[in-house]
Amino acid sequence: MSYAELNVTTNFSFLRGASHAEELVAKAKALVLPAIAITDRNTLAGVVRAHVTAKELGLKLVIGARLDLEDGLSLLCYPKDRKAYGRLSRLLSLGQARAQKGQCILYVEDVAAHAEGQIFIALPPETWDWREATSLRDRAGNAARPSGADILCYATAKTLGPGSRFCASSLRDDAPAGMTGQARAADATVSPRSLADELIRLKAVLGSAPLYLAASHVYRGEDRARIGALGAIAEHCATPLVATNEVLYHAAHRRNLQDTLTWRNSHTTITQAGFRLQANAERHLKRPAEMARLFRGYEAALVCTLEIANACTFSLDELVYEYPEEPVPPGKSAQQHLEDLTWEGAEYRFSDGIPGKVRQTIERELKLIAELNYAPYFLTVHDIVTFARGRGILCQGRGSAANSIVCYCLSITAVNPTEVDLLFERFISESRREPPDIDVDFEHER
C-alpha cells in the first residue's frame, strides 16, 4: 500500500514547523514516498525551496497551504493547475492584507470565492471529542464502528444543541491548552455546529470543489475509536476520509526543537508549557508501510492521498514573468514603441550626433530585447521613472542596468556605458534566459 503525505508543516510556519523544506523533501524521498505536499499556515513561502529540492531528487511535490479560517474549520488547500494556484495566491494576499504582519484573516466565503480548481481537506481539531458517539454505540450493543446517525445524535443533541451555529474558537486547535470540546463549547459565546454539520455546510459553500476529511493518530490510546468516528462522519457527509500524519518535522529527533518552538510561541517557560506541547515524537514523516499499519481497515484513506496527489498537476516551473501590456500608440507594438523612445532619447543624450559605436550598441541591445520579448518590461520601468520625475521625485537607476545604453537613452540611468568598460551581458544574457534586473532608487521622503 503506497501513501503520499499531504499535511506537512515547514519552518516557514513560524514557531510551528521544526524542519526545513529541503529536509522534509529529502526525507520523503528516502522513505520512498511517491509524493509530498507542503501546507504551511496561511502561506506559500515554504514551497519554493521544497520545489527546488524535489526537482533535484525526482520527487513529486504537491503545492498547498493550510487555511486557518475565522468562522470555520481549518482547511488544507491544493491547487490543481496554474489558474487555481493564482486563485490561492490571491486568497492568501486578501487575508494577509486584512491583518497585521504575520497574521491572516480569512472567512469561509473568501475560500468559496476562490475555490475553483482547488482540492480541500477539512482538519478536525485534535481536541474534537468523539467519546459520546462511542458510548451511544456501546449502549446499542453494536460492536461495529459508530454510525453516522450516532455521531449526529451525539453532536446535535448532547453537546451542541439543535440548530446551533458554528463557533470557530470551539473547534480550533489553537484555543487554550487542555480545554476539551465540551468545555470549549461552554466557554464560547454561541454553541458550535457539529463536525458533521460543518462539513455539510462546507460542501454546500465550496460547490463542485472536492472536499475530504483528514484523519490522523493522536496517540492517546483512543485512535481506533476516534478514526472510526471520523470515518462514520465522512461516510455520512460523503466527504472521503484521507490519512495524514500532521507532520511538523522530518525525523523524530526534532521533537525537542518543536517543543522549544511551541513554548516560545506560548510566551511561557518550557516547564509551564504543559499540554501545549506535543504528547509524543510521532509528528514526523513515516514510511508507507507504517501508515498502512496505522490505518488498517481504512485503506481507502491511503488511496485518497494518491488520488489527490495525482490530481494536482501544477508545478512552480509553470510560473513565468508576465509583464503588463503597456499602453502604446495605435498601430505600434511594444517593441516598436520602445525603439522609438530609445532613439528619441539617444538624440537627446548625444545632441551633437549619435556616434557610430553608440548606434551599433543600441541596435544590438534592441535586437536582443526583441528576441527575448522584454520590451514591455523596459516600458514599465520607463513609465515609473517618467511619472516620478514629472512630479519632482528624485530617482536613479543603478546596478547592472548601468551597463545598458538603452537604459541610458531612456533616462533610467545616468551613466553613459560607452565611457566606461562595462559588460552588457552582465545585464542581459541570451544564454541565461532570465529577465534583466533594473534597480531604481527613489527618495524615501516621497
mmCIF file of C-alpha atoms in Angstrom, residues 119-363:
data_model
loop_
_atom_site.group_PDB
_atom_site.id
_atom_site.type_symbol
_atom_site.label_atom_id
_atom_site.label_comp_id
_atom_site.label_asym_id
_atom_site.label_seq_id
_atom_site.Cartn_x
_atom_site.Cartn_y
_atom_site.Cartn_z
ATOM 1 C CA ILE A 119 -8.979 20.395 -3.620
ATOM 2 C CA PHE A 120 -9.738 20.771 0.092
ATOM 3 C CA ILE A 121 -9.175 18.615 3.153
ATOM 4 C CA ALA A 122 -11.001 19.634 6.347
ATOM 5 C CA LEU A 123 -8.999 19.233 9.562
ATOM 6 C CA PRO A 124 -10.849 18.137 12.697
ATOM 7 C CA PRO A 125 -9.087 19.584 15.768
ATOM 8 C CA GLU A 126 -7.195 17.164 17.959
ATOM 9 C CA THR A 127 -9.477 18.147 20.826
ATOM 10 C CA TRP A 128 -12.594 17.051 18.948
ATOM 11 C CA ASP A 129 -14.494 14.839 21.424
ATOM 12 C CA TRP A 130 -15.747 11.601 19.885
ATOM 13 C CA ARG A 131 -16.421 9.631 23.115
ATOM 14 C CA GLU A 132 -20.145 10.183 23.429
ATOM 15 C CA ALA A 133 -20.563 8.655 19.977
ATOM 16 C CA THR A 134 -18.773 5.539 21.185
ATOM 17 C CA SER A 135 -20.934 5.293 24.294
ATOM 18 C CA LEU A 136 -24.051 5.529 22.144
ATOM 19 C CA ARG A 137 -22.711 2.676 20.041
ATOM 20 C CA ASP A 138 -21.914 0.582 23.110
ATOM 21 C CA ARG A 139 -25.354 1.104 24.637
ATOM 22 C CA ALA A 140 -26.882 -0.085 21.402
ATOM 23 C CA GLY A 141 -24.824 -3.271 21.674
ATOM 24 C CA ASN A 142 -23.263 -2.636 18.273
ATOM 25 C CA ALA A 143 -19.625 -3.718 18.132
ATOM 26 C CA ALA A 144 -19.094 -2.133 14.748
ATOM 27 C CA ARG A 145 -17.889 1.379 14.148
ATOM 28 C CA PRO A 146 -20.322 4.111 15.251
ATOM 29 C CA SER A 147 -22.759 5.064 12.536
ATOM 30 C CA GLY A 148 -23.253 8.487 11.049
ATOM 31 C CA ALA A 149 -26.570 8.685 12.895
ATOM 32 C CA ASP A 150 -24.780 8.032 16.201
ATOM 33 C CA ILE A 151 -22.339 10.836 15.517
ATOM 34 C CA LEU A 152 -25.047 13.288 14.540
ATOM 35 C CA CYS A 153 -27.116 12.315 17.560
ATOM 36 C CA TYR A 154 -24.178 12.992 19.840
ATOM 37 C CA ALA A 155 -23.150 16.219 18.156
ATOM 38 C CA THR A 156 -26.523 17.881 17.951
ATOM 39 C CA ALA A 157 -28.397 16.502 20.955
ATOM 40 C CA LYS A 158 -25.729 16.076 23.598
ATOM 41 C CA THR A 159 -23.079 18.747 23.240
ATOM 42 C CA LEU A 160 -24.136 21.333 20.745
ATOM 43 C CA GLY A 161 -27.869 21.784 20.757
ATOM 44 C CA PRO A 162 -30.137 21.672 17.723
ATOM 45 C CA GLY A 163 -29.913 24.479 15.206
ATOM 46 C CA SER A 164 -26.644 25.754 16.635
ATOM 47 C CA ARG A 165 -24.227 27.996 14.767
ATOM 48 C CA PHE A 166 -20.552 27.257 14.193
ATOM 49 C CA CYS A 167 -18.090 28.963 16.529
ATOM 50 C CA ALA A 168 -14.503 28.760 15.318
ATOM 51 C CA SER A 169 -12.984 29.121 18.788
ATOM 52 C CA SER A 170 -14.536 25.858 19.940
ATOM 53 C CA LEU A 171 -13.062 23.717 17.186
ATOM 54 C CA ARG A 172 -9.735 25.410 16.520
ATOM 55 C CA ASP A 173 -6.641 23.649 17.841
ATOM 56 C CA ASP A 174 -5.036 26.903 18.987
ATOM 57 C CA ALA A 175 -7.546 27.508 21.806
ATOM 58 C CA PRO A 176 -6.313 27.309 25.417
ATOM 59 C CA ALA A 177 -4.468 24.091 26.100
ATOM 60 C CA GLY A 178 -6.196 21.248 27.895
ATOM 61 C CA MET A 179 -9.649 22.528 27.003
ATOM 62 C CA THR A 180 -11.991 19.725 25.929
ATOM 63 C CA GLY A 181 -14.501 20.089 23.143
ATOM 64 C CA GLN A 182 -17.343 20.326 25.674
ATOM 65 C CA ALA A 183 -15.514 22.916 27.780
ATOM 66 C CA ARG A 184 -14.796 24.992 24.700
ATOM 67 C CA ALA A 185 -18.440 24.836 23.719
ATOM 68 C CA ALA A 186 -19.456 26.026 27.169
ATOM 69 C CA ASP A 187 -16.890 28.798 27.036
ATOM 70 C CA ALA A 188 -17.976 30.006 23.586
ATOM 71 C CA THR A 189 -20.436 32.844 23.239
ATOM 72 C CA VAL A 190 -22.508 30.712 20.860
ATOM 73 C CA SER A 191 -22.843 26.972 20.548
ATOM 74 C CA PRO A 192 -20.722 25.475 17.766
ATOM 75 C CA ARG A 193 -22.011 23.343 14.954
ATOM 76 C CA SER A 194 -21.225 19.652 14.975
ATOM 77 C CA LEU A 195 -18.332 18.472 12.869
ATOM 78 C CA ALA A 196 -20.822 16.786 10.551
ATOM 79 C CA ASP A 197 -22.894 19.934 10.219
ATOM 80 C CA GLU A 198 -19.800 21.946 9.425
ATOM 81 C CA LEU A 199 -18.726 19.516 6.715
ATOM 82 C CA ILE A 200 -22.160 19.680 5.143
ATOM 83 C CA ARG A 201 -22.013 23.482 5.232
ATOM 84 C CA LEU A 202 -18.557 23.479 3.621
ATOM 85 C CA LYS A 203 -19.683 21.125 0.862
ATOM 86 C CA ALA A 204 -22.588 23.429 0.063
ATOM 87 C CA VAL A 205 -20.450 26.577 0.100
ATOM 88 C CA LEU A 206 -17.492 25.169 -1.848
ATOM 89 C CA GLY A 207 -19.708 23.900 -4.623
ATOM 90 C CA SER A 208 -18.010 21.486 -7.015
ATOM 91 C CA ALA A 209 -14.598 21.704 -5.300
ATOM 92 C CA PRO A 210 -13.690 18.261 -3.860
ATOM 93 C CA LEU A 211 -13.769 18.120 -0.052
ATOM 94 C CA TYR A 212 -12.170 15.418 2.103
ATOM 95 C CA LEU A 213 -11.908 14.859 5.855
ATOM 96 C CA ALA A 214 -8.478 14.314 7.427
ATOM 97 C CA ALA A 215 -7.795 11.515 9.873
ATOM 98 C CA SER A 216 -4.624 11.133 11.895
ATOM 99 C CA HIS A 217 -3.460 9.354 15.025
ATOM 100 C CA VAL A 218 -3.136 11.434 18.176
ATOM 101 C CA TYR A 219 -1.548 8.558 20.149
ATOM 102 C CA ARG A 220 -3.640 8.838 23.282
ATOM 103 C CA GLY A 221 -4.807 5.251 23.351
ATOM 104 C CA GLU A 222 -8.092 6.036 21.621
ATOM 105 C CA ASP A 223 -7.114 6.328 17.989
ATOM 106 C CA ARG A 224 -9.118 3.382 16.625
ATOM 107 C CA ALA A 225 -12.326 4.706 18.111
ATOM 108 C CA ARG A 226 -11.533 8.279 17.099
ATOM 109 C CA ILE A 227 -10.780 7.338 13.492
ATOM 110 C CA GLY A 228 -13.874 5.156 13.473
ATOM 111 C CA ALA A 229 -15.970 8.144 14.471
ATOM 112 C CA LEU A 230 -14.318 10.272 11.808
ATOM 113 C CA GLY A 231 -14.948 7.555 9.265
ATOM 114 C CA ALA A 232 -18.621 7.484 10.171
ATOM 115 C CA ILE A 233 -18.922 11.239 9.779
ATOM 116 C CA ALA A 234 -17.052 11.108 6.482
ATOM 117 C CA GLU A 235 -19.421 8.440 5.187
ATOM 118 C CA HIS A 236 -22.497 10.303 6.361
ATOM 119 C CA CYS A 237 -21.356 13.586 4.769
ATOM 120 C CA ALA A 238 -19.939 11.986 1.610
ATOM 121 C CA THR A 239 -16.534 13.514 2.334
ATOM 122 C CA PRO A 240 -13.945 10.734 1.843
ATOM 123 C CA LEU A 241 -11.509 10.102 4.667
ATOM 124 C CA VAL A 242 -7.839 10.947 3.991
ATOM 125 C CA ALA A 243 -4.933 9.652 6.066
ATOM 126 C CA THR A 244 -2.308 12.157 7.232
ATOM 127 C CA ASN A 245 0.284 12.331 9.968
ATOM 128 C CA GLU A 246 0.140 16.122 10.506
ATOM 129 C CA VAL A 247 3.900 16.326 10.008
ATOM 130 C CA LEU A 248 5.796 19.008 11.955
ATOM 131 C CA TYR A 249 9.365 17.757 11.378
ATOM 132 C CA HIS A 250 11.178 15.295 9.147
ATOM 133 C CA ALA A 251 12.546 12.963 11.846
ATOM 134 C CA ALA A 252 11.670 12.087 15.448
ATOM 135 C CA HIS A 253 14.801 13.687 16.919
ATOM 136 C CA ARG A 254 13.419 17.133 16.001
ATOM 137 C CA ARG A 255 10.703 16.778 18.629
ATOM 138 C CA ASN A 256 12.780 18.712 21.194
ATOM 139 C CA LEU A 257 13.176 21.620 18.803
ATOM 140 C CA GLN A 258 9.463 21.597 18.061
ATOM 141 C CA ASP A 259 8.747 21.699 21.804
ATOM 142 C CA THR A 260 11.066 24.703 22.081
ATOM 143 C CA LEU A 261 9.204 26.491 19.303
ATOM 144 C CA THR A 262 5.861 25.724 20.956
ATOM 145 C CA TRP A 263 6.739 27.107 24.371
ATOM 146 C CA ARG A 264 8.362 30.134 22.746
ATOM 147 C CA ASN A 265 5.126 30.728 20.843
ATOM 148 C CA SER A 266 3.078 30.334 24.032
ATOM 149 C CA HIS A 267 5.042 33.105 25.834
ATOM 150 C CA THR A 268 5.744 30.887 28.810
ATOM 151 C CA THR A 269 8.546 28.640 30.093
ATOM 152 C CA ILE A 270 9.247 25.128 28.888
ATOM 153 C CA THR A 271 8.260 23.753 32.306
ATOM 154 C CA GLN A 272 4.937 25.612 32.201
ATOM 155 C CA ALA A 273 4.042 24.766 28.595
ATOM 156 C CA GLY A 274 2.214 21.618 29.714
ATOM 157 C CA PHE A 275 -0.413 20.310 27.290
ATOM 158 C CA ARG A 276 0.585 22.852 24.682
ATOM 159 C CA LEU A 277 3.494 20.570 23.830
ATOM 160 C CA GLN A 278 3.061 17.545 21.601
ATOM 161 C CA ALA A 279 2.469 14.440 23.678
ATOM 162 C CA ASN A 280 4.982 12.383 21.708
ATOM 163 C CA ALA A 281 7.539 12.457 18.895
ATOM 164 C CA GLU A 282 5.293 10.948 16.220
ATOM 165 C CA ARG A 283 4.744 14.042 14.057
ATOM 166 C CA HIS A 284 7.438 13.014 11.588
ATOM 167 C CA LEU A 285 7.325 11.532 8.108
ATOM 168 C CA LYS A 286 6.562 7.814 8.095
ATOM 169 C CA ARG A 287 7.054 5.012 5.602
ATOM 170 C CA PRO A 288 4.042 3.877 3.573
ATOM 171 C CA ALA A 289 4.158 0.503 5.330
ATOM 172 C CA GLU A 290 3.883 2.166 8.747
ATOM 173 C CA MET A 291 0.959 4.311 7.630
ATOM 174 C CA ALA A 292 -0.729 1.213 6.210
ATOM 175 C CA ARG A 293 -0.357 -0.453 9.614
ATOM 176 C CA LEU A 294 -1.794 2.552 11.421
ATOM 177 C CA PHE A 295 -4.766 2.752 9.060
ATOM 178 C CA ARG A 296 -5.502 -0.960 8.758
ATOM 179 C CA GLY A 297 -9.166 -1.242 7.928
ATOM 180 C CA TYR A 298 -9.161 2.228 6.359
ATOM 181 C CA GLU A 299 -7.068 1.514 3.294
ATOM 182 C CA ALA A 300 -9.284 3.790 1.214
ATOM 183 C CA ALA A 301 -7.955 6.716 3.270
ATOM 184 C CA LEU A 302 -4.461 5.903 1.983
ATOM 185 C CA VAL A 303 -5.660 5.543 -1.600
ATOM 186 C CA CYS A 304 -7.218 9.009 -1.390
ATOM 187 C CA THR A 305 -3.800 10.537 -0.715
ATOM 188 C CA LEU A 306 -2.576 9.211 -4.070
ATOM 189 C CA GLU A 307 -5.721 10.344 -5.854
ATOM 190 C CA ILE A 308 -5.255 13.891 -4.585
ATOM 191 C CA ALA A 309 -1.526 13.930 -5.408
ATOM 192 C CA ASN A 310 -2.201 12.682 -8.950
ATOM 193 C CA ALA A 311 -4.973 15.236 -9.491
ATOM 194 C CA CYS A 312 -2.669 18.142 -8.620
ATOM 195 C CA THR A 313 -0.584 18.662 -11.750
ATOM 196 C CA PHE A 314 0.583 22.205 -11.051
ATOM 197 C CA SER A 315 4.326 22.845 -10.809
ATOM 198 C CA LEU A 316 6.180 26.037 -9.965
ATOM 199 C CA ASP A 317 8.019 25.527 -13.264
ATOM 200 C CA GLU A 318 4.864 26.838 -14.947
ATOM 201 C CA LEU A 319 5.359 30.297 -13.435
ATOM 202 C CA VAL A 320 6.902 32.795 -15.840
ATOM 203 C CA TYR A 321 7.197 36.555 -15.914
ATOM 204 C CA GLU A 322 4.064 38.115 -17.358
ATOM 205 C CA TYR A 323 4.702 41.814 -17.853
ATOM 206 C CA PRO A 324 1.838 44.272 -18.114
ATOM 207 C CA GLU A 325 0.854 45.172 -21.646
ATOM 208 C CA GLU A 326 1.963 48.795 -21.568
ATOM 209 C CA PRO A 327 -0.221 51.271 -23.478
ATOM 210 C CA VAL A 328 1.418 52.024 -26.826
ATOM 211 C CA PRO A 329 0.426 54.336 -29.668
ATOM 212 C CA PRO A 330 -2.216 52.868 -32.031
ATOM 213 C CA GLY A 331 -0.766 50.588 -34.680
ATOM 214 C CA LYS A 332 2.534 50.002 -32.855
ATOM 215 C CA SER A 333 3.861 47.067 -30.873
ATOM 216 C CA ALA A 334 5.635 47.365 -27.527
ATOM 217 C CA GLN A 335 8.954 46.745 -29.251
ATOM 218 C CA GLN A 336 8.343 49.459 -31.852
ATOM 219 C CA HIS A 337 7.346 51.931 -29.148
ATOM 220 C CA LEU A 338 10.464 51.077 -27.126
ATOM 221 C CA GLU A 339 12.674 51.598 -30.182
ATOM 222 C CA ASP A 340 11.081 54.991 -30.867
ATOM 223 C CA LEU A 341 11.616 56.115 -27.264
ATOM 224 C CA THR A 342 15.204 54.834 -27.316
ATOM 225 C CA TRP A 343 16.181 56.709 -30.489
ATOM 226 C CA GLU A 344 14.473 59.878 -29.221
ATOM 227 C CA GLY A 345 16.464 59.555 -26.022
ATOM 228 C CA ALA A 346 19.655 58.911 -27.958
ATOM 229 C CA GLU A 347 19.230 62.149 -29.888
ATOM 230 C CA TYR A 348 18.781 63.964 -26.570
ATOM 231 C CA ARG A 349 21.757 62.269 -24.895
ATOM 232 C CA PHE A 350 24.037 62.769 -27.924
ATOM 233 C CA SER A 351 22.854 66.148 -29.167
ATOM 234 C CA ASP A 352 25.953 66.615 -31.365
ATOM 235 C CA GLY A 353 25.143 63.419 -33.257
ATOM 236 C CA ILE A 354 24.921 59.770 -32.320
ATOM 237 C CA PRO A 355 28.389 58.184 -32.657
ATOM 238 C CA GLY A 356 28.633 55.123 -34.874
ATOM 239 C CA LYS A 357 29.729 52.917 -31.969
ATOM 240 C CA VAL A 358 26.764 54.073 -29.885
ATOM 241 C CA ARG A 359 24.381 53.439 -32.785
ATOM 242 C CA GLN A 360 25.717 49.895 -33.190
ATOM 243 C CA THR A 361 25.372 49.246 -29.446
ATOM 244 C CA ILE A 362 21.772 50.491 -29.419
ATOM 245 C CA GLU A 363 20.879 48.291 -32.384
#
